[in-house]
Amino acid sequence: MITKPVKLYNGNALQEPVRNEEKEIELASYIPSPGLVRAVELAQVLRRPLLLKGEPGCGKTRLAEAVAYELHGDNYKDFYFKWDVKSTSKAQDGLYMIDHLRRLRDASLKDKKIDLELRENSPYLEFGQMGKAFIKTRTMTEAMSPPVILIDEVDKANIDFPNDLLQELDSMEFTIPEAGNIRIEANRKIRPLVFITSNDEKPLPAAFLRRCLFHFIEFPGYDDLFRIVQVNFPALEEKIIKEKLTTFQELRTKMEEEGFSNKTISTSELLDWMKIIDYYYQTTGEISKEEPPYYQSLFKDIDQLKKLLKKQPVENLTLNT
Amino acid sequence: MRKLLLYDLFEEIRSDKRLNRPGLQEYFSLLELLDSHYQVADLDDLLFVCQALWLKSKAEEKLFNEIFEKFRGRLGVAFQQEKRTDKDATTGTGSKGHMPKKSGPDTPAPPPDTGRKIENDIRQEKEKHAEESQLELYEEGNVHFAIQGIQNGISGKIDRPGHKKSISIVDSPYLFTTDYFPVTNRQLQQGWRKLKSQYTGNPLQLPDMPSTIRKIAREGIFTSIIYEKEVLNRLSLFIFTDQGGSMASFDEFGRELCRSATQSGLHGVVKPYSFYNIPLFDEDKNDHILSAGNGSYTLKQIFGQRNRNNIAVLIYSDAGALRGNYNEERIADTTRFIKQLQSLTAYVTWLNPLPAYRWSDTSAVAVEVPMYECNRNGFENAINSLKGKHI
């Protein structure tokens, strides 16, 4: 039975950057494509995890935060749980961690006042991000939007990692055997919204893929890029933006042709580059005459440098700082 | 209507082995979604929803879309009809989606009079489909042939009579034993497992609780912590199979190698790359080209950004030993291929389906890397050599 989500994500909350000093919120703008908004909607309606893939720098990781901000407003940090997966990560890390050493040391202290028993609120038991999210749902009501969990770069860990999470993703509960098999479960009516990102470095197991919805974040088109740059750098003139965007797109096409498929420049490189251009433009009023200017922020590889700058006449390459 | 048509679409997607195969649960999710308040405005929307639910990788997208396009015509007609009937059923609130606005919040099923109309539609669709497919069968049943230069326009292609799909001998219902291959599946699995267990050693910073507690129990006091050993399988395994003419009878075992390697779950999905006799050498790119699935890749693309020390390559080929010819050109090509492989990878091993006494005086002498026969002994030696410890 599919129930209507309390509030559907529509991508409009972060059209402009947000700064809130007292709540310590500083969010850059995030403008998702319509396809991405639809995918998030689907994930909300179907209450399944959403698996995101795309080039590095296309905004996979930031989506979860943007969704959390839109659904929960200024208090979003209480409802947003980010789990950065490392190559040494085990599935259990996201659920709970028990400080055995401390408990062992306390046991040998022979102090009767210390409670060694492992309970849910014991100081030796610390919950991981997913565990915290489940516990959060217990204090929420159905009228609220669900909390947002982000499992970032799931393919960095080894191949057993996604398989170990299957049960938790399905039923949103887990048990802690060390603590007498207590069960930590999320409020059944409020399933947390799970976002999973992958860089496609390793293939993910089929059983895991089956449970997720899938969306591939494409590189934005010219108009979307223009809007993104404009929103982030409102002081920059349109003419300059257009000029530099065209250069950017040409470079990107050239990179793809030359076969630098996993090192092409993406949205985040564009924004960094625009930042430098904006900075120099605002402070000195002009942009370097190199073509492309400040190319150091765009090219990450000596191969790229050689091939893409090859055709420059020598006098255009300056050695200035 | 839509349930049966969507099921056809679902079946079609499942039957294509190149795609990720969605389970029934995914199909039911789609139906649930359509039955709910979620509005699917048109076919592109439906495609999007199907992609989100059933597609699991960008690479498969094109194929997925092609299959969807085949159904687009039929789905389109059915969609229009559904929209019209639903509009009649509602009290004219003019919704652009096809979900009628119901009085209670929880009534699930669509109104009953559409049911009969839907059945009629189904019958019509099925009849049309049967007609078309009959025609196809007719064409395939006969053998056409093309005669060059004939003016009256008879042309066609030479079709094999009937449309037989070849099944692998291992799946054949006539094979009663599992011991068809020189190395059984179990032995293969053991081999792959050995290949994994090599990389233990670096102690991590994570305490190994059971061992520590055992140590405390032994010694009586808590002295130090035992740290976990890192068990990481960093090895990337690649299997290059020869699909040349001489390897036709050994092809099955090549596939079994890849299948068992994937099954062991230790090396990710081991995609078998194939070549014909010897990989093509591309002069411009200074690289060899192998093919996999429907694409061809250069060696550099295949190995990508992996650390050279973690790449192991197993080549399964007879290296020209079957035909028994001593071919200078082939020897030169083989040597060049091996040289490039050695520069790009850590361990290269060659598995030759022919017995060792057949290798001498043929092109197979060009193989400078350890080459082993395809029996259990040879396979285990090959695994050892892939770990760097060859005899």
PDB file of N, CA and C in Angstrom, chain A residues 206-266:
ATOM      1  N   ALA A 206      24.135  -8.149  -7.254  1.00  0.00           N
ATOM      2  CA  ALA A 206      22.798  -8.055  -7.827  1.00  0.00           C
ATOM      3  C   ALA A 206      21.719  -7.939  -6.762  1.00  0.00           C
ATOM      4  N   ALA A 207      21.895  -8.653  -5.661  1.00  0.00           N
ATOM      5  CA  ALA A 207      20.853  -8.607  -4.637  1.00  0.00           C
ATOM      6  C   ALA A 207      20.708  -7.211  -4.070  1.00  0.00           C
ATOM      7  N   PHE A 208      21.795  -6.488  -4.023  1.00  0.00           N
ATOM      8  CA  PHE A 208      21.764  -5.123  -3.517  1.00  0.00           C
ATOM      9  C   PHE A 208      21.104  -4.195  -4.525  1.00  0.00           C
ATOM     10  N   LEU A 209      21.473  -4.368  -5.810  1.00  0.00           N
ATOM     11  CA  LEU A 209      20.913  -3.516  -6.849  1.00  0.00           C
ATOM     12  C   LEU A 209      19.412  -3.676  -6.942  1.00  0.00           C
ATOM     13  N   ARG A 210      18.965  -4.895  -6.684  1.00  0.00           N
ATOM     14  CA  ARG A 210      17.556  -5.182  -6.842  1.00  0.00           C
ATOM     15  C   ARG A 210      16.716  -4.308  -5.912  1.00  0.00           C
ATOM     16  N   ARG A 211      17.257  -4.024  -4.746  1.00  0.00           N
ATOM     17  CA  ARG A 211      16.455  -3.281  -3.775  1.00  0.00           C
ATOM     18  C   ARG A 211      16.449  -1.788  -4.012  1.00  0.00           C
ATOM     19  N   CYS A 212      17.329  -1.319  -4.899  1.00  0.00           N
ATOM     20  CA  CYS A 212      17.462   0.123  -5.052  1.00  0.00           C
ATOM     21  C   CYS A 212      16.830   0.592  -6.342  1.00  0.00           C
ATOM     22  N   LEU A 213      16.408   1.827  -6.329  1.00  0.00           N
ATOM     23  CA  LEU A 213      16.083   2.508  -7.562  1.00  0.00           C
ATOM     24  C   LEU A 213      17.376   3.089  -8.091  1.00  0.00           C
ATOM     25  N   PHE A 214      17.407   3.314  -9.374  1.00  0.00           N
ATOM     26  CA  PHE A 214      18.663   3.732  -9.966  1.00  0.00           C
ATOM     27  C   PHE A 214      18.469   5.022 -10.750  1.00  0.00           C
ATOM     28  N   HIS A 215      19.430   5.938 -10.602  1.00  0.00           N
ATOM     29  CA  HIS A 215      19.405   7.117 -11.457  1.00  0.00           C
ATOM     30  C   HIS A 215      20.827   7.518 -11.786  1.00  0.00           C
ATOM     31  N   PHE A 216      21.046   7.841 -13.063  1.00  0.00           N
ATOM     32  CA  PHE A 216      22.359   8.277 -13.494  1.00  0.00           C
ATOM     33  C   PHE A 216      22.307   9.788 -13.691  1.00  0.00           C
ATOM     34  N   ILE A 217      23.180  10.509 -13.013  1.00  0.00           N
ATOM     35  CA  ILE A 217      23.145  11.966 -13.118  1.00  0.00           C
ATOM     36  C   ILE A 217      23.983  12.385 -14.312  1.00  0.00           C
ATOM     37  N   GLU A 218      23.300  12.915 -15.293  1.00  0.00           N
ATOM     38  CA  GLU A 218      24.004  13.331 -16.501  1.00  0.00           C
ATOM     39  C   GLU A 218      24.681  14.665 -16.282  1.00  0.00           C
ATOM     40  N   PHE A 219      25.637  14.912 -17.121  1.00  0.00           N
ATOM     41  CA  PHE A 219      26.262  16.219 -17.077  1.00  0.00           C
ATOM     42  C   PHE A 219      25.265  17.250 -17.623  1.00  0.00           C
ATOM     43  N   PRO A 220      25.085  18.404 -16.961  1.00  0.00           N
ATOM     44  CA  PRO A 220      24.044  19.347 -17.396  1.00  0.00           C
ATOM     45  C   PRO A 220      24.327  19.943 -18.764  1.00  0.00           C
ATOM     46  N   GLY A 221      23.262  20.377 -19.399  1.00  0.00           N
ATOM     47  CA  GLY A 221      23.414  21.022 -20.692  1.00  0.00           C
ATOM     48  C   GLY A 221      23.829  22.469 -20.527  1.00  0.00           C
ATOM     49  N   TYR A 222      23.976  23.145 -21.658  1.00  0.00           N
ATOM     50  CA  TYR A 222      24.514  24.501 -21.635  1.00  0.00           C
ATOM     51  C   TYR A 222      23.665  25.433 -20.771  1.00  0.00           C
ATOM     52  N   ASP A 223      22.333  25.381 -20.977  1.00  0.00           N
ATOM     53  CA  ASP A 223      21.476  26.314 -20.244  1.00  0.00           C
ATOM     54  C   ASP A 223      21.530  26.075 -18.742  1.00  0.00           C
ATOM     55  N   ASP A 224      21.507  24.800 -18.380  1.00  0.00           N
ATOM     56  CA  ASP A 224      21.565  24.508 -16.943  1.00  0.00           C
ATOM     57  C   ASP A 224      22.882  24.974 -16.354  1.00  0.00           C
ATOM     58  N   LEU A 225      23.957  24.746 -17.090  1.00  0.00           N
ATOM     59  CA  LEU A 225      25.277  25.181 -16.615  1.00  0.00           C
ATOM     60  C   LEU A 225      25.275  26.691 -16.421  1.00  0.00           C
ATOM     61  N   PHE A 226      24.688  27.369 -17.388  1.00  0.00           N
ATOM     62  CA  PHE A 226      24.653  28.822 -17.316  1.00  0.00           C
ATOM     63  C   PHE A 226      23.939  29.273 -16.055  1.00  0.00           C
ATOM     64  N   ARG A 227      22.815  28.638 -15.792  1.00  0.00           N
ATOM     65  CA  ARG A 227      22.038  29.032 -14.611  1.00  0.00           C
ATOM     66  C   ARG A 227      22.825  28.765 -13.329  1.00  0.00           C
ATOM     67  N   ILE A 228      23.487  27.585 -13.300  1.00  0.00           N
ATOM     68  CA  ILE A 228      24.251  27.233 -12.106  1.00  0.00           C
ATOM     69  C   ILE A 228      25.335  28.269 -11.853  1.00  0.00           C
ATOM     70  N   VAL A 229      26.058  28.636 -12.924  1.00  0.00           N
ATOM     71  CA  VAL A 229      27.147  29.604 -12.739  1.00  0.00           C
ATOM     72  C   VAL A 229      26.588  30.951 -12.324  1.00  0.00           C
ATOM     73  N   GLN A 230      25.488  31.328 -12.956  1.00  0.00           N
ATOM     74  CA  GLN A 230      24.909  32.630 -12.638  1.00  0.00           C
ATOM     75  C   GLN A 230      24.498  32.711 -11.175  1.00  0.00           C
ATOM     76  N   VAL A 231      23.875  31.639 -10.699  1.00  0.00           N
ATOM     77  CA  VAL A 231      23.403  31.664  -9.311  1.00  0.00           C
ATOM     78  C   VAL A 231      24.566  31.724  -8.329  1.00  0.00           C
ATOM     79  N   ASN A 232      25.633  31.018  -8.680  1.00  0.00           N
ATOM     80  CA  ASN A 232      26.756  30.990  -7.751  1.00  0.00           C
ATOM     81  C   ASN A 232      27.588  32.261  -7.803  1.00  0.00           C
ATOM     82  N   PHE A 233      27.648  32.876  -8.945  1.00  0.00           N
ATOM     83  CA  PHE A 233      28.480  34.076  -9.091  1.00  0.00           C
ATOM     84  C   PHE A 233      27.650  35.191  -9.683  1.00  0.00           C
ATOM     85  N   PRO A 234      26.793  35.783  -8.894  1.00  0.00           N
ATOM     86  CA  PRO A 234      25.881  36.782  -9.462  1.00  0.00           C
ATOM     87  C   PRO A 234      26.582  38.029  -9.976  1.00  0.00           C
ATOM     88  N   ALA A 235      27.827  38.273  -9.493  1.00  0.00           N
ATOM     89  CA  ALA A 235      28.484  39.518  -9.897  1.00  0.00           C
ATOM     90  C   ALA A 235      29.152  39.412 -11.249  1.00  0.00           C
ATOM     91  N   LEU A 236      29.249  38.219 -11.770  1.00  0.00           N
ATOM     92  CA  LEU A 236      29.981  38.038 -13.021  1.00  0.00           C
ATOM     93  C   LEU A 236      29.092  38.392 -14.200  1.00  0.00           C
ATOM     94  N   GLU A 237      29.658  39.076 -15.192  1.00  0.00           N
ATOM     95  CA  GLU A 237      28.835  39.491 -16.336  1.00  0.00           C
ATOM     96  C   GLU A 237      28.427  38.323 -17.201  1.00  0.00           C
ATOM     97  N   GLU A 238      27.255  38.477 -17.809  1.00  0.00           N
ATOM     98  CA  GLU A 238      26.742  37.400 -18.656  1.00  0.00           C
ATOM     99  C   GLU A 238      27.664  37.074 -19.797  1.00  0.00           C
ATOM    100  N   LYS A 239      28.228  38.131 -20.390  1.00  0.00           N
ATOM    101  CA  LYS A 239      29.046  37.916 -21.570  1.00  0.00           C
ATOM    102  C   LYS A 239      30.239  37.031 -21.234  1.00  0.00           C
ATOM    103  N   ILE A 240      30.843  37.330 -20.089  1.00  0.00           N
ATOM    104  CA  ILE A 240      32.017  36.543 -19.710  1.00  0.00           C
ATOM    105  C   ILE A 240      31.621  35.101 -19.443  1.00  0.00           C
ATOM    106  N   ILE A 241      30.493  34.950 -18.727  1.00  0.00           N
ATOM    107  CA  ILE A 241      30.061  33.586 -18.410  1.00  0.00           C
ATOM    108  C   ILE A 241      29.860  32.793 -19.690  1.00  0.00           C
ATOM    109  N   LYS A 242      29.169  33.419 -20.644  1.00  0.00           N
ATOM    110  CA  LYS A 242      28.874  32.696 -21.881  1.00  0.00           C
ATOM    111  C   LYS A 242      30.150  32.288 -22.591  1.00  0.00           C
ATOM    112  N   GLU A 243      31.089  33.263 -22.640  1.00  0.00           N
ATOM    113  CA  GLU A 243      32.347  32.988 -23.329  1.00  0.00           C
ATOM    114  C   GLU A 243      33.068  31.814 -22.686  1.00  0.00           C
ATOM    115  N   LYS A 244      33.176  31.880 -21.353  1.00  0.00           N
ATOM    116  CA  LYS A 244      33.936  30.843 -20.666  1.00  0.00           C
ATOM    117  C   LYS A 244      33.226  29.505 -20.716  1.00  0.00           C
ATOM    118  N   LEU A 245      31.901  29.536 -20.687  1.00  0.00           N
ATOM    119  CA  LEU A 245      31.162  28.273 -20.771  1.00  0.00           C
ATOM    120  C   LEU A 245      31.424  27.582 -22.092  1.00  0.00           C
ATOM    121  N   THR A 246      31.462  28.393 -23.168  1.00  0.00           N
ATOM    122  CA  THR A 246      31.719  27.782 -24.474  1.00  0.00           C
ATOM    123  C   THR A 246      33.096  27.144 -24.483  1.00  0.00           C
ATOM    124  N   THR A 247      34.080  27.874 -23.934  1.00  0.00           N
ATOM    125  CA  THR A 247      35.418  27.288 -23.867  1.00  0.00           C
ATOM    126  C   THR A 247      35.378  25.983 -23.089  1.00  0.00           C
ATOM    127  N   PHE A 248      34.675  26.029 -21.954  1.00  0.00           N
ATOM    128  CA  PHE A 248      34.595  24.838 -21.101  1.00  0.00           C
ATOM    129  C   PHE A 248      34.027  23.657 -21.865  1.00  0.00           C
ATOM    130  N   GLN A 249      32.935  23.912 -22.573  1.00  0.00           N
ATOM    131  CA  GLN A 249      32.313  22.798 -23.286  1.00  0.00           C
ATOM    132  C   GLN A 249      33.203  22.262 -24.394  1.00  0.00           C
ATOM    133  N   GLU A 250      33.925  23.181 -25.060  1.00  0.00           N
ATOM    134  CA  GLU A 250      34.832  22.708 -26.104  1.00  0.00           C
ATOM    135  C   GLU A 250      35.911  21.819 -25.519  1.00  0.00           C
ATOM    136  N   LEU A 251      36.445  22.283 -24.377  1.00  0.00           N
ATOM    137  CA  LEU A 251      37.493  21.496 -23.735  1.00  0.00           C
ATOM    138  C   LEU A 251      36.966  20.124 -23.356  1.00  0.00           C
ATOM    139  N   ARG A 252      35.759  20.115 -22.830  1.00  0.00           N
ATOM    140  CA  ARG A 252      35.186  18.840 -22.390  1.00  0.00           C
ATOM    141  C   ARG A 252      35.011  17.886 -23.545  1.00  0.00           C
ATOM    142  N   THR A 253      34.492  18.428 -24.663  1.00  0.00           N
ATOM    143  CA  THR A 253      34.309  17.553 -25.825  1.00  0.00           C
ATOM    144  C   THR A 253      35.650  17.027 -26.295  1.00  0.00           C
ATOM    145  N   LYS A 254      36.649  17.919 -26.285  1.00  0.00           N
ATOM    146  CA  LYS A 254      37.976  17.481 -26.736  1.00  0.00           C
ATOM    147  C   LYS A 254      38.517  16.398 -25.829  1.00  0.00           C
ATOM    148  N   MET A 255      38.286  16.562 -24.519  1.00  0.00           N
ATOM    149  CA  MET A 255      38.783  15.561 -23.572  1.00  0.00           C
ATOM    150  C   MET A 255      38.123  14.224 -23.812  1.00  0.00           C
ATOM    151  N   GLU A 256      36.830  14.250 -24.091  1.00  0.00           N
ATOM    152  CA  GLU A 256      36.150  12.974 -24.311  1.00  0.00           C
ATOM    153  C   GLU A 256      36.657  12.317 -25.562  1.00  0.00           C
ATOM    154  N   GLU A 257      36.920  13.143 -26.586  1.00  0.00           N
ATOM    155  CA  GLU A 257      37.406  12.561 -27.836  1.00  0.00           C
ATOM    156  C   GLU A 257      38.764  11.938 -27.665  1.00  0.00           C
ATOM    157  N   GLU A 258      39.610  12.657 -26.907  1.00  0.00           N
ATOM    158  CA  GLU A 258      40.962  12.156 -26.761  1.00  0.00           C
ATOM    159  C   GLU A 258      41.018  10.928 -25.865  1.00  0.00           C
ATOM    160  N   GLY A 259      39.891  10.597 -25.254  1.00  0.00           N
ATOM    161  CA  GLY A 259      39.858   9.366 -24.486  1.00  0.00           C
ATOM    162  C   GLY A 259      40.218   9.504 -23.027  1.00  0.00           C
ATOM    163  N   PHE A 260      40.112  10.729 -22.500  1.00  0.00           N
ATOM    164  CA  PHE A 260      40.356  10.860 -21.062  1.00  0.00           C
ATOM    165  C   PHE A 260      39.044  10.612 -20.343  1.00  0.00           C
ATOM    166  N   SER A 261      38.465   9.455 -20.580  1.00  0.00           N
ATOM    167  CA  SER A 261      37.067   9.312 -20.169  1.00  0.00           C
ATOM    168  C   SER A 261      36.856   9.440 -18.678  1.00  0.00           C
ATOM    169  N   ASN A 262      37.826   9.044 -17.889  1.00  0.00           N
ATOM    170  CA  ASN A 262      37.554   9.153 -16.453  1.00  0.00           C
ATOM    171  C   ASN A 262      38.187  10.377 -15.835  1.00  0.00           C
ATOM    172  N   LYS A 263      38.680  11.270 -16.664  1.00  0.00           N
ATOM    173  CA  LYS A 263      39.276  12.469 -16.083  1.00  0.00           C
ATOM    174  C   LYS A 263      38.738  13.719 -16.732  1.00  0.00           C
ATOM    175  N   THR A 264      37.535  13.673 -17.265  1.00  0.00           N
ATOM    176  CA  THR A 264      37.035  14.888 -17.880  1.00  0.00           C
ATOM    177  C   THR A 264      36.626  15.865 -16.804  1.00  0.00           C
ATOM    178  N   ILE A 265      36.477  17.101 -17.223  1.00  0.00           N
ATOM    179  CA  ILE A 265      36.140  18.155 -16.277  1.00  0.00           C
ATOM    180  C   ILE A 265      34.627  18.184 -16.101  1.00  0.00           C
ATOM    181  N   SER A 266      34.243  18.373 -14.882  1.00  0.00           N
ATOM    182  CA  SER A 266      32.826  18.261 -14.559  1.00  0.00           C
ATOM    183  C   SER A 266      32.354  19.524 -13.851  1.00  0.00           C
TER     184      SER A 266
END
